PDB file of C-alpha atoms in Angstrom:
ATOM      1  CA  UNK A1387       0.000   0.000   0.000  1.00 94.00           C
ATOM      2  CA  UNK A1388       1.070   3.801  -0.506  1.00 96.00           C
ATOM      3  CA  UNK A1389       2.366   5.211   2.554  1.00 97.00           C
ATOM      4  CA  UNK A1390       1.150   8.905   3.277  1.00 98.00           C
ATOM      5  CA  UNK A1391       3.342  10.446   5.687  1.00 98.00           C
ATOM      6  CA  UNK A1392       1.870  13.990   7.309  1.00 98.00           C
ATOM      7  CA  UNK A1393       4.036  16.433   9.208  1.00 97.00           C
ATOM      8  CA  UNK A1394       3.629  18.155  11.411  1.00 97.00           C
ATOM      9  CA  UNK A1395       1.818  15.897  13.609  1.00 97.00           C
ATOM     10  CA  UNK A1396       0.760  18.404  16.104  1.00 97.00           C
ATOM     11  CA  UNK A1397       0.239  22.146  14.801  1.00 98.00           C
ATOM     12  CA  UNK A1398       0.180  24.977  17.627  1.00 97.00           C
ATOM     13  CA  UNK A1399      -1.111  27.520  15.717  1.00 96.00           C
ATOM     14  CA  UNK A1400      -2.136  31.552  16.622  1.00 96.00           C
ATOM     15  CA  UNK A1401      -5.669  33.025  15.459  1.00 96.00           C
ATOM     16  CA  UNK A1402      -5.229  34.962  12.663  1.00 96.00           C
ATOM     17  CA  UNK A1403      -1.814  33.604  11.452  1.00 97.00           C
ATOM     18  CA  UNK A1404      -1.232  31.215   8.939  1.00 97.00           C
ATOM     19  CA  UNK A1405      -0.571  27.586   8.955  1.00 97.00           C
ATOM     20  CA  UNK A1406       0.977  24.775   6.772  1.00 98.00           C
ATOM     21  CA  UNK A1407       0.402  20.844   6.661  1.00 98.00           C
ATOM     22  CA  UNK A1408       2.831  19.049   4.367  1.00 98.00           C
ATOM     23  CA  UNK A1409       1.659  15.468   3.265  1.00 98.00           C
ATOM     24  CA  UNK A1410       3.992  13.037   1.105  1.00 98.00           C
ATOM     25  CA  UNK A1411       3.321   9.939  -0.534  1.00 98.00           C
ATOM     26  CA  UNK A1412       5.908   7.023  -1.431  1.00 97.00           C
ATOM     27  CA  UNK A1413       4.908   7.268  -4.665  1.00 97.00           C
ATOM     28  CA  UNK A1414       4.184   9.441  -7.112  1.00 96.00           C
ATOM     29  CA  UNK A1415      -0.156  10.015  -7.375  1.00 96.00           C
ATOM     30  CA  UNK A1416      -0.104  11.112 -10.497  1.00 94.00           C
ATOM     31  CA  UNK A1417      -2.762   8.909 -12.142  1.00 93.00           C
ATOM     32  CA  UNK A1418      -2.943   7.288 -15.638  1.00 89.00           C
ATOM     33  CA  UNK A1419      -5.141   9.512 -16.918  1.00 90.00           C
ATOM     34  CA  UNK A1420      -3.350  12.318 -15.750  1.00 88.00           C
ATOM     35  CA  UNK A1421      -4.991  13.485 -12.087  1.00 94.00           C
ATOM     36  CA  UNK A1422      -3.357  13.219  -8.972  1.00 96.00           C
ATOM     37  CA  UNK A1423      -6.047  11.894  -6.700  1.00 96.00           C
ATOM     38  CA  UNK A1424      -4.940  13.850  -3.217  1.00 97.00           C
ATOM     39  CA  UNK A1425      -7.679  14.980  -0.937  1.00 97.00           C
ATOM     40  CA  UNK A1426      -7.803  16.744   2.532  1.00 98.00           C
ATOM     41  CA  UNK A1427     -10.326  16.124   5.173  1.00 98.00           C
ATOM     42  CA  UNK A1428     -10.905  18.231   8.624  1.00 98.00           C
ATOM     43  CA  UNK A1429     -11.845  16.706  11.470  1.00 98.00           C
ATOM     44  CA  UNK A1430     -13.516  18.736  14.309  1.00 98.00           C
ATOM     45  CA  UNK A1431     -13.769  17.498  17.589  1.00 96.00           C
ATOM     46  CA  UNK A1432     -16.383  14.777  18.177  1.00 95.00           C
ATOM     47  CA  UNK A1433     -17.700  14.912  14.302  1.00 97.00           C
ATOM     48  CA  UNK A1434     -17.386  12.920  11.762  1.00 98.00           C
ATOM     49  CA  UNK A1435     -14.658  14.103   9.040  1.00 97.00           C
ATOM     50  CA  UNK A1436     -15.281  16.858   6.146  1.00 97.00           C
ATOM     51  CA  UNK A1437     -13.931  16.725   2.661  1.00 97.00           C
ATOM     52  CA  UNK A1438     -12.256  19.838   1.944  1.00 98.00           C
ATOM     53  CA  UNK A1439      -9.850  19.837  -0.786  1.00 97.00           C
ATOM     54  CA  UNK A1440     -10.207  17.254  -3.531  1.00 97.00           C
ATOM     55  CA  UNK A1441      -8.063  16.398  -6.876  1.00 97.00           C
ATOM     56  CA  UNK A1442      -4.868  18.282  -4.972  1.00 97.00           C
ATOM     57  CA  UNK A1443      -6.526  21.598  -5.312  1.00 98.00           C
ATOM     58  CA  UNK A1444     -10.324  22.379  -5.805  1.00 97.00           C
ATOM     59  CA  UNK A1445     -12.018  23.463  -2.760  1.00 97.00           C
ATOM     60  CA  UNK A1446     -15.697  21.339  -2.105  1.00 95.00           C
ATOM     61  CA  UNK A1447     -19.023  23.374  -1.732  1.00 94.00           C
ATOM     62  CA  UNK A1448     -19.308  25.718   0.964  1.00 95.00           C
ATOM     63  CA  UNK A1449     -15.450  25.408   2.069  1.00 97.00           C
ATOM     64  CA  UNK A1450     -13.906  28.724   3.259  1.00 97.00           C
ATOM     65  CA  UNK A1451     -11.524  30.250   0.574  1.00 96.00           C
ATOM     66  CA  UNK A1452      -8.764  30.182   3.055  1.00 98.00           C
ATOM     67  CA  UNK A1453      -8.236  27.165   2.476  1.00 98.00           C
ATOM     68  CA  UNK A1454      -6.118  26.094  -0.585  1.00 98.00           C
ATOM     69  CA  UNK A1455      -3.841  22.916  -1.176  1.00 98.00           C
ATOM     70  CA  UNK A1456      -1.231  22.544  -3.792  1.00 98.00           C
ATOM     71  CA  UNK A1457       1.132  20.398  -4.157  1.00 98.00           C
ATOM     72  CA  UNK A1458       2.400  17.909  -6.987  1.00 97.00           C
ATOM     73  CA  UNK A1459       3.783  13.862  -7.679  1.00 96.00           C
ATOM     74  CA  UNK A1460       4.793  13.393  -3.722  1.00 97.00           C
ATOM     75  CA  UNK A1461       4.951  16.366  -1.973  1.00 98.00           C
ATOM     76  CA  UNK A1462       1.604  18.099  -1.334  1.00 98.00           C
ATOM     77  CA  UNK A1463       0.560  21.336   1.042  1.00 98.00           C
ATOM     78  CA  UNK A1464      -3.038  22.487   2.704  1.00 98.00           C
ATOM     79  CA  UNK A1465      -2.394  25.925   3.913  1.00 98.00           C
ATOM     80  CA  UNK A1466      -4.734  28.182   5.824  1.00 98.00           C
ATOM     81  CA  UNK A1467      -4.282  31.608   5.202  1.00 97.00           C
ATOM     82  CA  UNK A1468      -5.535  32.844   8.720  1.00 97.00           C
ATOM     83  CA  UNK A1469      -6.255  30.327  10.962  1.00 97.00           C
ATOM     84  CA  UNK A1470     -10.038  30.839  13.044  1.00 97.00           C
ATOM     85  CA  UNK A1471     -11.368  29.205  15.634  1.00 96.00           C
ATOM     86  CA  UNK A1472     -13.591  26.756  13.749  1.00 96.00           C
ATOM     87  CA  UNK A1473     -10.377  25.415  12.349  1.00 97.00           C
ATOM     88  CA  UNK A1474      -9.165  23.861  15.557  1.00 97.00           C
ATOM     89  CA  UNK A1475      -9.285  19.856  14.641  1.00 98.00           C
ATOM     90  CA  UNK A1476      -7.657  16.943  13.093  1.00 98.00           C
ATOM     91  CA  UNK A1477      -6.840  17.548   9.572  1.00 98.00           C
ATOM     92  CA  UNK A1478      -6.080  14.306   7.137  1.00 98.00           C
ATOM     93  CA  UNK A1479      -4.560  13.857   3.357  1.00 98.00           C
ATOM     94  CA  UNK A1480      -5.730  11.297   1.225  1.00 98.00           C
ATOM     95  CA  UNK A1481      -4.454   8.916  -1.321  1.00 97.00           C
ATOM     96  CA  UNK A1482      -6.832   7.874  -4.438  1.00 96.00           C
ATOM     97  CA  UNK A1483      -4.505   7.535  -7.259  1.00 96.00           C
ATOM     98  CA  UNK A1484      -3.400   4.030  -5.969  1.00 96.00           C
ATOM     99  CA  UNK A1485      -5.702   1.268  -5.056  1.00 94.00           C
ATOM    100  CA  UNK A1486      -6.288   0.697  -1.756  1.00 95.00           C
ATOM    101  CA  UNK A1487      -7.002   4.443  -0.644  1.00 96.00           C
ATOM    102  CA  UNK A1488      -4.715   5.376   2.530  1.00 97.00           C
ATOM    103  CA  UNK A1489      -5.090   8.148   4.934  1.00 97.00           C
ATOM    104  CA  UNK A1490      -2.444  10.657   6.323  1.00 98.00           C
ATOM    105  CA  UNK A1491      -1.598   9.518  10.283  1.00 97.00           C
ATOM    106  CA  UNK A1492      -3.554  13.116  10.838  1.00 98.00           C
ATOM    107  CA  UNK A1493      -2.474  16.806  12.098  1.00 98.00           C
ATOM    108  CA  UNK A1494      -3.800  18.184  15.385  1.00 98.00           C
ATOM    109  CA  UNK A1495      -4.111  21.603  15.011  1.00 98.00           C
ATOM    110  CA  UNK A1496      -4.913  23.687  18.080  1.00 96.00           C
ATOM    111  CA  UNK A1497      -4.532  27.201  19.657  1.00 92.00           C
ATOM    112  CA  UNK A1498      -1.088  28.241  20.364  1.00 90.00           C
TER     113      UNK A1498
ATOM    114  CA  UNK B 762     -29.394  17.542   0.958  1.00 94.00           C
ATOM    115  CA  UNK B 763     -27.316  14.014   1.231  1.00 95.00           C
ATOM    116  CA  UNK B 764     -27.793  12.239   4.703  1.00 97.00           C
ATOM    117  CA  UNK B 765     -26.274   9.308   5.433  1.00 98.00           C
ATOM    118  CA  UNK B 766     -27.551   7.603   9.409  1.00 98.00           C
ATOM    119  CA  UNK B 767     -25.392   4.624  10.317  1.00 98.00           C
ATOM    120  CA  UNK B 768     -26.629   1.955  12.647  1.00 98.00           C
ATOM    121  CA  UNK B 769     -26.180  -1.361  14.222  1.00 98.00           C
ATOM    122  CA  UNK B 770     -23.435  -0.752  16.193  1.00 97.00           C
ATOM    123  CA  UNK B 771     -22.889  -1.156  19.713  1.00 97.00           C
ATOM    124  CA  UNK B 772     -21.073  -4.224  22.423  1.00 98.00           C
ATOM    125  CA  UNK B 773     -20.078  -7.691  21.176  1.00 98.00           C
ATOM    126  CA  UNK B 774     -17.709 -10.299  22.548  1.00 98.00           C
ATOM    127  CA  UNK B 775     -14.702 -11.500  20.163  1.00 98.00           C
ATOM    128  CA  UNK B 776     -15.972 -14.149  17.775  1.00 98.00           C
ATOM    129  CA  UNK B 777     -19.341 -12.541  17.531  1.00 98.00           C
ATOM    130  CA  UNK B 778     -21.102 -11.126  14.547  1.00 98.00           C
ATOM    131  CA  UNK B 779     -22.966  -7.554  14.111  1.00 98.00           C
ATOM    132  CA  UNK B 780     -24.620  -5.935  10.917  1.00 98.00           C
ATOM    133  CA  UNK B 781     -24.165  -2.470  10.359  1.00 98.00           C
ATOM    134  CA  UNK B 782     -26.762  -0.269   8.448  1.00 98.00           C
ATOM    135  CA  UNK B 783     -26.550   3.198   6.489  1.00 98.00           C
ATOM    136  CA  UNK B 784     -29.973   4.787   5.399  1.00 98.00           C
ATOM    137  CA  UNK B 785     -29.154   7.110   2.374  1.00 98.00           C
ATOM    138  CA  UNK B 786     -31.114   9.968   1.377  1.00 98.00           C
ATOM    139  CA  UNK B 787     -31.097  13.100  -0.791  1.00 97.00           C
ATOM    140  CA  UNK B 788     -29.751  11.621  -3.569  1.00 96.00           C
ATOM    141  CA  UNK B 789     -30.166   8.579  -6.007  1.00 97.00           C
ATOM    142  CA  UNK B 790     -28.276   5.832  -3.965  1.00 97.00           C
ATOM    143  CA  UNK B 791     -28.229   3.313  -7.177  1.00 97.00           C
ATOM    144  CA  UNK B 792     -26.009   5.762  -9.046  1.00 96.00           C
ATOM    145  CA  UNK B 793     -23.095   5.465  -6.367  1.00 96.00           C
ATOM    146  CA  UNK B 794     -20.527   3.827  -5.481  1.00 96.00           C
ATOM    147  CA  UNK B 795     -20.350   3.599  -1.565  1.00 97.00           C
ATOM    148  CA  UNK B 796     -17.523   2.501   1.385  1.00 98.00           C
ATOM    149  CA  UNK B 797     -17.242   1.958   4.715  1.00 98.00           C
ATOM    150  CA  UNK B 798     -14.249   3.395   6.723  1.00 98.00           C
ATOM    151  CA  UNK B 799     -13.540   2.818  10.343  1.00 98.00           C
ATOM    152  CA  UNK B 800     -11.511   4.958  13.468  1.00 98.00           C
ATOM    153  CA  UNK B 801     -10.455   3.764  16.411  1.00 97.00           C
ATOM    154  CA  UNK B 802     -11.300   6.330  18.779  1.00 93.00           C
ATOM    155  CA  UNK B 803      -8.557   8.601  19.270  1.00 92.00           C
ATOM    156  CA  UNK B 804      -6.556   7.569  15.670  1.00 95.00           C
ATOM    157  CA  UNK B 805      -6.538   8.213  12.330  1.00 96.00           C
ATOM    158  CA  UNK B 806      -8.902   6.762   9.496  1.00 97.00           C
ATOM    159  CA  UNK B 807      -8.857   3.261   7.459  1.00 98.00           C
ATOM    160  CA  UNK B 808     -10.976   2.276   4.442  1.00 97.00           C
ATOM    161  CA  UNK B 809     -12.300  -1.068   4.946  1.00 98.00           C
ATOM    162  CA  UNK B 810     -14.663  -1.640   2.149  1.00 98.00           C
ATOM    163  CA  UNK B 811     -15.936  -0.405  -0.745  1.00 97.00           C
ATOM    164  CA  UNK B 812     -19.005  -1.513  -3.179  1.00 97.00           C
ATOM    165  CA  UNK B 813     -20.065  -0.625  -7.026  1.00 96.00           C
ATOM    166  CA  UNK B 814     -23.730   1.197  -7.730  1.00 96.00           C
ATOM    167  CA  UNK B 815     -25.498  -2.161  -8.389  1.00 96.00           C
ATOM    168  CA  UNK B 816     -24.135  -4.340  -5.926  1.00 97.00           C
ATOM    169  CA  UNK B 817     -21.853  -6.358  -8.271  1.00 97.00           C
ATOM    170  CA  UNK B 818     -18.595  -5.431  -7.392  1.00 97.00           C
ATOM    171  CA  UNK B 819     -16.970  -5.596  -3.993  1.00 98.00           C
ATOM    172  CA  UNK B 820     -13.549  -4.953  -2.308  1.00 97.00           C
ATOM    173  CA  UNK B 821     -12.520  -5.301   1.009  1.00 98.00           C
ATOM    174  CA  UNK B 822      -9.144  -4.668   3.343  1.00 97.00           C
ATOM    175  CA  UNK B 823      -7.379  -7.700   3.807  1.00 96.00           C
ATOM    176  CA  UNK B 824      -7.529  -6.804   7.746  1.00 97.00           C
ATOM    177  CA  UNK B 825     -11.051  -7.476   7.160  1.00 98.00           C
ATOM    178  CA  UNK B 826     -11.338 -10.106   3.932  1.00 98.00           C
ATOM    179  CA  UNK B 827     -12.912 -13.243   4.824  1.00 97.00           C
ATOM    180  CA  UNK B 828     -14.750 -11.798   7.814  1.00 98.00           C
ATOM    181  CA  UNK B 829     -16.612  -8.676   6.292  1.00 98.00           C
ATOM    182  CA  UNK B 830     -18.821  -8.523   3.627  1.00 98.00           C
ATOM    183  CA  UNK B 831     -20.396  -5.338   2.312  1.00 98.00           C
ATOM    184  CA  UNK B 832     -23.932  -5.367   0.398  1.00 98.00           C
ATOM    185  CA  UNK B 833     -26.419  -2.559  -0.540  1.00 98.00           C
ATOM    186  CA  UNK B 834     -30.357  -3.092  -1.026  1.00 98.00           C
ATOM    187  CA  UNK B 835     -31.146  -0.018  -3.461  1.00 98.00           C
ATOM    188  CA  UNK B 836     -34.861  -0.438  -3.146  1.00 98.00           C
ATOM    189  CA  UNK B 837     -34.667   0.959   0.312  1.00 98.00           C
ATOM    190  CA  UNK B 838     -31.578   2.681  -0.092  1.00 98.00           C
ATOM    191  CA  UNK B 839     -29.314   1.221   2.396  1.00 98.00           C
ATOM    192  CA  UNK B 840     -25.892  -0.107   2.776  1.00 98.00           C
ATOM    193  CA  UNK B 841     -24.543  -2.830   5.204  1.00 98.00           C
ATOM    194  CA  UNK B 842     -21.612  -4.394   6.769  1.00 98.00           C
ATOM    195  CA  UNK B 843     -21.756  -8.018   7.536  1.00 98.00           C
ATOM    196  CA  UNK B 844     -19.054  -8.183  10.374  1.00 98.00           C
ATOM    197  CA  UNK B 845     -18.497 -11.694  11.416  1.00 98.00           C
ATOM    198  CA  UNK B 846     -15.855 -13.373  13.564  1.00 98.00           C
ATOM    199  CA  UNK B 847     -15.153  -9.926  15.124  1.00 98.00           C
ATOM    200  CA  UNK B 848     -12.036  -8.869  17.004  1.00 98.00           C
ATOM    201  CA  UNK B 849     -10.575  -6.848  19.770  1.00 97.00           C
ATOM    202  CA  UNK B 850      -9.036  -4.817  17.203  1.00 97.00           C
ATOM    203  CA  UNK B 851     -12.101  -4.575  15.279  1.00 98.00           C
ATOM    204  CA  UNK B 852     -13.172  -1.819  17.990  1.00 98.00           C
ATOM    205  CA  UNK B 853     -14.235   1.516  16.189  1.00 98.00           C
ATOM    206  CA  UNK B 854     -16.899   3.761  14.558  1.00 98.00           C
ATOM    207  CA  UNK B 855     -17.338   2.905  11.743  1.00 98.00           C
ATOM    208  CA  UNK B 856     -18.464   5.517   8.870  1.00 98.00           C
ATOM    209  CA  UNK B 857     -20.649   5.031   5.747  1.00 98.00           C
ATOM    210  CA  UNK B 858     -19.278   7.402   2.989  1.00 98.00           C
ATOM    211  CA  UNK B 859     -20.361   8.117  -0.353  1.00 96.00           C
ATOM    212  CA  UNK B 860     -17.832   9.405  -3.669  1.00 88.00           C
ATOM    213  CA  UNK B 861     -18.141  12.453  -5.804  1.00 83.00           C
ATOM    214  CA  UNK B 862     -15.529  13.822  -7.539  1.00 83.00           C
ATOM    215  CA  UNK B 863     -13.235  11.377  -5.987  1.00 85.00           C
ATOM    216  CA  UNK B 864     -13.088   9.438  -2.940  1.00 90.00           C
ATOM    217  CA  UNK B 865     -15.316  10.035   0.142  1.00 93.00           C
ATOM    218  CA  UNK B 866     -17.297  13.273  -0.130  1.00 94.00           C
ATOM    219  CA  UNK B 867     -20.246  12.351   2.090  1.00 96.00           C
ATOM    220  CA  UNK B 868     -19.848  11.117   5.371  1.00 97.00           C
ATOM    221  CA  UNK B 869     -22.397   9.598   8.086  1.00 98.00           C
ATOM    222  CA  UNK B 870     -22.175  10.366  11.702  1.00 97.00           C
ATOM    223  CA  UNK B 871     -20.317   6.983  12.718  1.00 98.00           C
ATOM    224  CA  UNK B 872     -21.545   4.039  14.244  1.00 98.00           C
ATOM    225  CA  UNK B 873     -19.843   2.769  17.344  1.00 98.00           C
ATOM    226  CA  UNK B 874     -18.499  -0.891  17.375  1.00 98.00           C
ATOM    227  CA  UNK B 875     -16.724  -2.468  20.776  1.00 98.00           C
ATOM    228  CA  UNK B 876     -15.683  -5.526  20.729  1.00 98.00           C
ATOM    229  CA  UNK B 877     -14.845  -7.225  24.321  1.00 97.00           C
ATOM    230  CA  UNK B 878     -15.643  -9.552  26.588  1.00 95.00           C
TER     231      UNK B 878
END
């Protein structure tokens, strides 16, 4: 299976101030027919988890616009421009470009 | 507006069997394909099964092969998960999702499974 290694595993982060998740994958996700099948999920506390980012990049309905991800072949990045309390959770990257689909080991983000 | 309600879950002893349910609504279940993915409370998140829009085609973990079986009844638009010959480390909520554009867009609100004796 593709390991997807997040980092870093706990994010202290300030209200107002950016933040950065980096997730990598041991191989490349760059599918056969060209899309790289990485997705981000939030998970608040005691709720079930959110898609948020899909296909590396495009934000699902009704996500806040500070959210973006980017990233490309291994190395991949969900940033939050300014971080709000609503944010405070467990956020996790997905694989989909290789069969089975495998989850990030998750970043806690919290208030500094 | 998609809603997914898991059910079933709840205390068994190892070696026991449950059945887990997932009532779908606001959308036209037959047209997706649908998983299952599980947490153990406090860690991160594992697919465990996965099956096609008319039932044909299934796929399961191999932490799970053998012992779970996944199914769907689209006249009343609900998915299950057969869990037999359960184990300690079988313990976890388990969550019904549903694809679009890509994996796992739609999420239930987790049903709890405990196995111990």
């Amino acid at each position: 299976d593709v390991v997807v290694t997040q980092s870093p595993l706990s994010l202290p982060v300030t209200l107002g101030q950016p933040a950065s998740i980096s997730c990598r994958s041991s191989q490349s996700l760059v599918h056969s027919v060209g899309n790289t099948y990485l997705n981000w999920f939030q998970q608040r506390p005691g709720q079930s988890p959110r898609r948020l980012i899909y296909e590396v990049s495009k934000r699902d309905s009704g996500v806040p616009d500070r959210f973006s991800g980017s990233g490309s072949g291994t190395d991949f990045t969900l940033e939050i421009s300014r971080v709000e309390a609503e944010d405070i959770g467990v956020y996790y990257c997905l694989q989909g470009t290789h069969w089975p689909p495998t989850f990030g080991q998750g970043t806690k983000v919290e208030i500094k | 507006e998609v809603q997914l309600v898991e059910s079933g879950g709840g205390l068994v002893q190892p070696g026991g069997s449950l059945r887990l349910s997932c009532a779908a609504s606001g959308f036209t279940f037959s047209d997706y394909w649908m998983h299952w993915v599980r947490q153990v409370p406090g860690k991160g998140l594992v697919w465990v099964s996965r099956i096609n829009p008319d039932g044909s085609s299934t796929t399961h973990a191999d932490s799970v092969k053998g012992r779970f079986t996944i199914s769907r009844d689209n006249a009343k638009n609900t998915l299950y998960l057969q869990m037999n010959s359960l184990r300690v480390e079988d313990t976890a909520v388990y969550y019904c999702t549903r694809d679009s554009s890509g994996y796992f867009n739609y999420w239930g609100q987790g049903t709890l499974v405990t196995v111990s004796s």
